CSV table of C-alpha atoms and ligand atoms in Angstrom, one decimal:
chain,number,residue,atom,x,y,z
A,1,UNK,CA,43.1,2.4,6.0
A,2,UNK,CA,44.1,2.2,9.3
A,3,UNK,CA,42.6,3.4,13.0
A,4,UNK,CA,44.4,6.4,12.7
A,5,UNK,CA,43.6,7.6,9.4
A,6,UNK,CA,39.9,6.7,10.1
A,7,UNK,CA,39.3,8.6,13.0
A,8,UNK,CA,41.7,11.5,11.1
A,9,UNK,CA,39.5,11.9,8.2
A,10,UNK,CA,36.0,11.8,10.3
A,11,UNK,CA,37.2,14.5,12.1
A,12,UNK,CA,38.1,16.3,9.5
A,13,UNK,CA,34.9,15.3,8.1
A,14,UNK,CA,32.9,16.5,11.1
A,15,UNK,CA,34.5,20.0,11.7
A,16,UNK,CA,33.6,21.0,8.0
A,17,UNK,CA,30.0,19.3,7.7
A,18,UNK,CA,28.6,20.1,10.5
A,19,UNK,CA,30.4,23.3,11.8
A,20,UNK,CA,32.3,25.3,9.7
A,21,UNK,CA,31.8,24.2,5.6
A,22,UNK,CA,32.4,28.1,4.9
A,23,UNK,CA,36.4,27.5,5.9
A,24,UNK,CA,36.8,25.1,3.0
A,25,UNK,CA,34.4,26.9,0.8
A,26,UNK,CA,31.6,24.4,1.3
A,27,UNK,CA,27.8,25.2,1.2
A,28,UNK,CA,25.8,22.5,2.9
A,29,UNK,CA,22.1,22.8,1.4
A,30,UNK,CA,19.4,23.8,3.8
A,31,UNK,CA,19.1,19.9,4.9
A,32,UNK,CA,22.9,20.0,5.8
A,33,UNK,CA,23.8,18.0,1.9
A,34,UNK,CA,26.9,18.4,0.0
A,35,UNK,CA,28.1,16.6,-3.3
A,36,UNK,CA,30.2,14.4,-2.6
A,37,UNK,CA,32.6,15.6,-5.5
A,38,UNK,CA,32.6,19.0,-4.1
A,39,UNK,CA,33.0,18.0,-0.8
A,40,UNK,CA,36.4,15.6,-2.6
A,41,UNK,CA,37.5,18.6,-4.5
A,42,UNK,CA,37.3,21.0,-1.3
A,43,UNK,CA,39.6,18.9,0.9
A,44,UNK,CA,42.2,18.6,-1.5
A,45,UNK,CA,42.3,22.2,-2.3
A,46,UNK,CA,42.3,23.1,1.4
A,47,UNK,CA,45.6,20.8,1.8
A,48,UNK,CA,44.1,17.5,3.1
A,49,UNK,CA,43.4,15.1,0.4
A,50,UNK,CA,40.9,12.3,0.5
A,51,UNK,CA,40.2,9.7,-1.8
A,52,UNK,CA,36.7,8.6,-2.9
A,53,UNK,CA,37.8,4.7,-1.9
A,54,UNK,CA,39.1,6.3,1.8
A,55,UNK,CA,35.8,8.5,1.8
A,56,UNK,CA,33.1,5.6,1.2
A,57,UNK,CA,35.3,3.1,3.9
A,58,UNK,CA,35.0,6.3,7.0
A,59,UNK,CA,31.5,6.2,6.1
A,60,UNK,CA,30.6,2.7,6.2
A,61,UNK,CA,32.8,1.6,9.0
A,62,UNK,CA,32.4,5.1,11.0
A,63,UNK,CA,32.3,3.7,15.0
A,64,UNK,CA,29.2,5.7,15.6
A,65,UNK,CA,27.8,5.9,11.5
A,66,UNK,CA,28.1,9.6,11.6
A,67,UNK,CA,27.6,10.2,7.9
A,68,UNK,CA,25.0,8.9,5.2
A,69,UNK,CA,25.7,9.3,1.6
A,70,UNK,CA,22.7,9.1,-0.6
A,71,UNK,CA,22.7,10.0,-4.0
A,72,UNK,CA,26.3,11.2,-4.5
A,73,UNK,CA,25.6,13.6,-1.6
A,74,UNK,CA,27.0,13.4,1.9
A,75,UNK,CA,26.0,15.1,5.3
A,76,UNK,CA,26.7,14.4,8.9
A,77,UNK,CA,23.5,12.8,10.6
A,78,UNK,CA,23.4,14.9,13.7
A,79,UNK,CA,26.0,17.1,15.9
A,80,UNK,CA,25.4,20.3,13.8
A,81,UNK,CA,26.1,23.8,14.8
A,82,UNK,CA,25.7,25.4,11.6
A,83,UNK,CA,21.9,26.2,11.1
A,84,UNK,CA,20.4,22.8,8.7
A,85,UNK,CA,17.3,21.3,9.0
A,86,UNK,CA,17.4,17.6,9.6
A,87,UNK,CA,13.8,17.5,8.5
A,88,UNK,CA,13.4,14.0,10.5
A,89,UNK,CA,10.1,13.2,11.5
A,90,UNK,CA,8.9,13.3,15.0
A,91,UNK,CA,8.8,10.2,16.9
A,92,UNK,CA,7.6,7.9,20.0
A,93,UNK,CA,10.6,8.3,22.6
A,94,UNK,CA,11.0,5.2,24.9
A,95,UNK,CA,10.0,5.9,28.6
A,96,UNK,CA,13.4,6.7,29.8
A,97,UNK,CA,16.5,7.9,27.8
A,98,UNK,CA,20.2,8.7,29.4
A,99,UNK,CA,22.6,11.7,29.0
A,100,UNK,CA,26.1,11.4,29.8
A,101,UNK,CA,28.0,14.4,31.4
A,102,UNK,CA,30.3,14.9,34.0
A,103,UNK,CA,29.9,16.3,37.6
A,104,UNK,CA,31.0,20.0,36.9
A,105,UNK,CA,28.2,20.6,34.6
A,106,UNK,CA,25.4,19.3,37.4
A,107,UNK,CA,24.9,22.6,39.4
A,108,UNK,CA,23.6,24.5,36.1
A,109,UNK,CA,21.8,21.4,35.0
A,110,UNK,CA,20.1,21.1,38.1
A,111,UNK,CA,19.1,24.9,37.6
A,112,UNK,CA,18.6,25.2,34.1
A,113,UNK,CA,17.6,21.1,32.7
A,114,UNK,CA,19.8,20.4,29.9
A,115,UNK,CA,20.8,22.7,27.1
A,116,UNK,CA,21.5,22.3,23.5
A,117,UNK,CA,24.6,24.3,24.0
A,118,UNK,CA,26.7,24.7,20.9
A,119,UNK,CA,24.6,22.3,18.6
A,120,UNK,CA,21.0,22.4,17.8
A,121,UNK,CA,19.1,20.0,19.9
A,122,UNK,CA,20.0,18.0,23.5
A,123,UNK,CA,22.0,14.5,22.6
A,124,UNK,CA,20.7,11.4,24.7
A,125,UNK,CA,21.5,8.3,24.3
A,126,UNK,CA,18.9,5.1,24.4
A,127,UNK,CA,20.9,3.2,26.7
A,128,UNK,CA,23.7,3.8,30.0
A,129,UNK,CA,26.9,2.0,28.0
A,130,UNK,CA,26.2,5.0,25.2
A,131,UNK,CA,25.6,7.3,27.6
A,132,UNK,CA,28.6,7.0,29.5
A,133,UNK,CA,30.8,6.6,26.5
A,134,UNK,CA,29.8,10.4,25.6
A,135,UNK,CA,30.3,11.7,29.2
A,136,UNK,CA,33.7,9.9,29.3
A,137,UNK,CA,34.9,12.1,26.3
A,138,UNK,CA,35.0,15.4,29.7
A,139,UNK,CA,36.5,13.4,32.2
A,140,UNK,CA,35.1,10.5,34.9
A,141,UNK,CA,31.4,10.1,33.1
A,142,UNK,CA,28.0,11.0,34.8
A,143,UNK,CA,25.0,9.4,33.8
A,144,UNK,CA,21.7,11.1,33.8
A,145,UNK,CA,18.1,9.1,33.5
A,146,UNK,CA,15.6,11.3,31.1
A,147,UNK,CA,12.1,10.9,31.6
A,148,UNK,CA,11.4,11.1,28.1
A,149,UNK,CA,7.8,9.6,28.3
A,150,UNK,CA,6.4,11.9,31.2
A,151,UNK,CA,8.3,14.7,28.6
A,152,UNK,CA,6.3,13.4,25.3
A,153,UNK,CA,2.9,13.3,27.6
A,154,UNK,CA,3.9,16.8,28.7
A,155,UNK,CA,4.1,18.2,24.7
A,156,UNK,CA,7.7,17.7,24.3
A,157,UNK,CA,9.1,16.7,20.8
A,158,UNK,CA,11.8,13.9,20.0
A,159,UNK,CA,13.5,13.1,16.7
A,160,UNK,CA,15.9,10.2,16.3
A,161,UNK,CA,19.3,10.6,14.2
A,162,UNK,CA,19.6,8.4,11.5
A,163,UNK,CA,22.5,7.1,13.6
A,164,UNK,CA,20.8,6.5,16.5
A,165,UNK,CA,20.9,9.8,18.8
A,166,UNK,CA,17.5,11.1,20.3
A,167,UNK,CA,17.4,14.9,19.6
A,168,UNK,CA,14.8,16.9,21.7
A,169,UNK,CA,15.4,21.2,22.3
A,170,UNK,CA,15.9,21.4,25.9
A,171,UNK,CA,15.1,18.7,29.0
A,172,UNK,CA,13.7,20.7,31.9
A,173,UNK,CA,15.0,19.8,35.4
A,174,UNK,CA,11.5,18.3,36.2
A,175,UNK,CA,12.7,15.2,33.8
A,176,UNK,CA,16.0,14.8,35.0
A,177,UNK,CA,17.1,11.6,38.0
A,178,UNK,CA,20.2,13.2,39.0
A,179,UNK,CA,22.3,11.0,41.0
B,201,HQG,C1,26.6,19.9,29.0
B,201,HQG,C2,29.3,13.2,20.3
B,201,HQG,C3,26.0,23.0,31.9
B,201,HQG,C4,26.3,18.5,28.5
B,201,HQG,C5,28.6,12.4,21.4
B,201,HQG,C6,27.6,18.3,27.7
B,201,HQG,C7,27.1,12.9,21.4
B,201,HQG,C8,25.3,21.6,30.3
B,201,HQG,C9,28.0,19.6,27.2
B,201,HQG,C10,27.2,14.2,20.8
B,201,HQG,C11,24.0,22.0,30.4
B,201,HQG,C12,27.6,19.8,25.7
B,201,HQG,C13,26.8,15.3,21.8
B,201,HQG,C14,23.7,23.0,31.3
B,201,HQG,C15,24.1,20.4,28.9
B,201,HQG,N1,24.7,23.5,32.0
B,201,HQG,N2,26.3,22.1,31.1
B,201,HQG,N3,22.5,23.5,31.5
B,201,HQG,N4,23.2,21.3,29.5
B,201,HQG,N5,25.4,20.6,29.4
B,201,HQG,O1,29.4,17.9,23.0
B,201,HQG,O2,25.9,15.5,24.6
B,201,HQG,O3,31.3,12.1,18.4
B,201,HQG,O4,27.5,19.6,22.7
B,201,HQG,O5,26.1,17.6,29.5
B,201,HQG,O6,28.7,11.0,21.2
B,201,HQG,O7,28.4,15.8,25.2
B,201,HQG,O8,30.4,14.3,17.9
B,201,HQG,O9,27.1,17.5,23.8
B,201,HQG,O10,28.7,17.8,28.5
B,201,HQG,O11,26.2,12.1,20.7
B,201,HQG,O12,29.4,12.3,16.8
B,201,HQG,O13,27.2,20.5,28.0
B,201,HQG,O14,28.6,14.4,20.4
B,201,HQG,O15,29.1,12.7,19.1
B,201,HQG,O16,28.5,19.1,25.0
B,201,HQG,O17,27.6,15.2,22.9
B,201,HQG,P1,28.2,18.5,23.5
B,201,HQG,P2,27.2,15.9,24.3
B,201,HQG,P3,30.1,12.9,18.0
């Protein structure tokens, strides 16, 4: 398959496992799961076939692994705005982790920290070269430094995406090096 096609189908992908399953008449269980037959029989009915060969290569050579199939079921590993419970364990952040945004958003973040917004949790990114690749996707990237362990000492909970994302509810403006 090429780049295209790829990048095509994961999006396609994304809108209906993590935000709007209802449009294709998907249910995502309550940890955000789908059969992967339903999921193969609801694209084609909604006018945008996918085979299972073009389904398994997205998900194994995905640039940023944003699905995991286990068990003939599929779900997207983080990015939700539907409500699903990742149910992923909490864990040890390392001291510092980075958010990439750009410099619009800073006035609000400097009042309010940084909000969840349209998903579920805050997306940070465990180094600067991910960080900035996020913040790119708005315009000329601006990369924040998280205090992430002054935020665990403080009572603050992080949960890491089975791709790799750190996921914590809201970063008050206390934990944020602005630049
Ligand atoms: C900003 C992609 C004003 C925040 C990426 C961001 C990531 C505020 C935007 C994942 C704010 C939300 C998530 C505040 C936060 N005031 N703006 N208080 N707090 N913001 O897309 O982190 O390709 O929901 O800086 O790689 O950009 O989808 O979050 O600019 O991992 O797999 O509000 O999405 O992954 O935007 O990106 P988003 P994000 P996928």
């Amino acid at each position: 398959m090429d780049e295209q096609r790829l990048k095509k189908v994961s999006k396609y992908l994304s809108k209906h496992l993590r935000h709007q399953p209802e449009r294709i008449g998907l249910t995502l269980d309550r940890n955000g799961w789908v059969d992967v037959d339903d999921l193969l029989r609801a694209v084609a009915a909604h006018g945008f076939p996918v085979s299972a060969a073009e389904l398994a290569e997205v998900v194994a050579n995905n640039d940023k692994q944003r699905y995991s199939v286990v068990d003939g079921r599929i779900r997207a590993n983080q990015g939700h705005s539907v409500p699903v419970d990742l149910d992923l364990p909490p864990l040890e952040p390392p001291a510092h982790l980075y958010h990439g945004t750009v410099a619009s958003a800073l006035p609000s973040i400097r009042d309010e920290g940084l909000r969840p917004m349209n998903r579920h949790n805050v997306h940070l990114s465990p180094d600067r070269e991910t960080a900035t690749r996020v913040g790119a996707r708005r315009g000329r990237p601006v990369v924040l430094t998280v205090d992430s362990g002054s935020m665990r000492a403080a009572g603050h909970v992080f949960y890491r995406s089975d791709n790799g994302v750190w996921l914590v509810e809201h970063v008050p403006p206390s934990f944020i090096r602005l630049p």
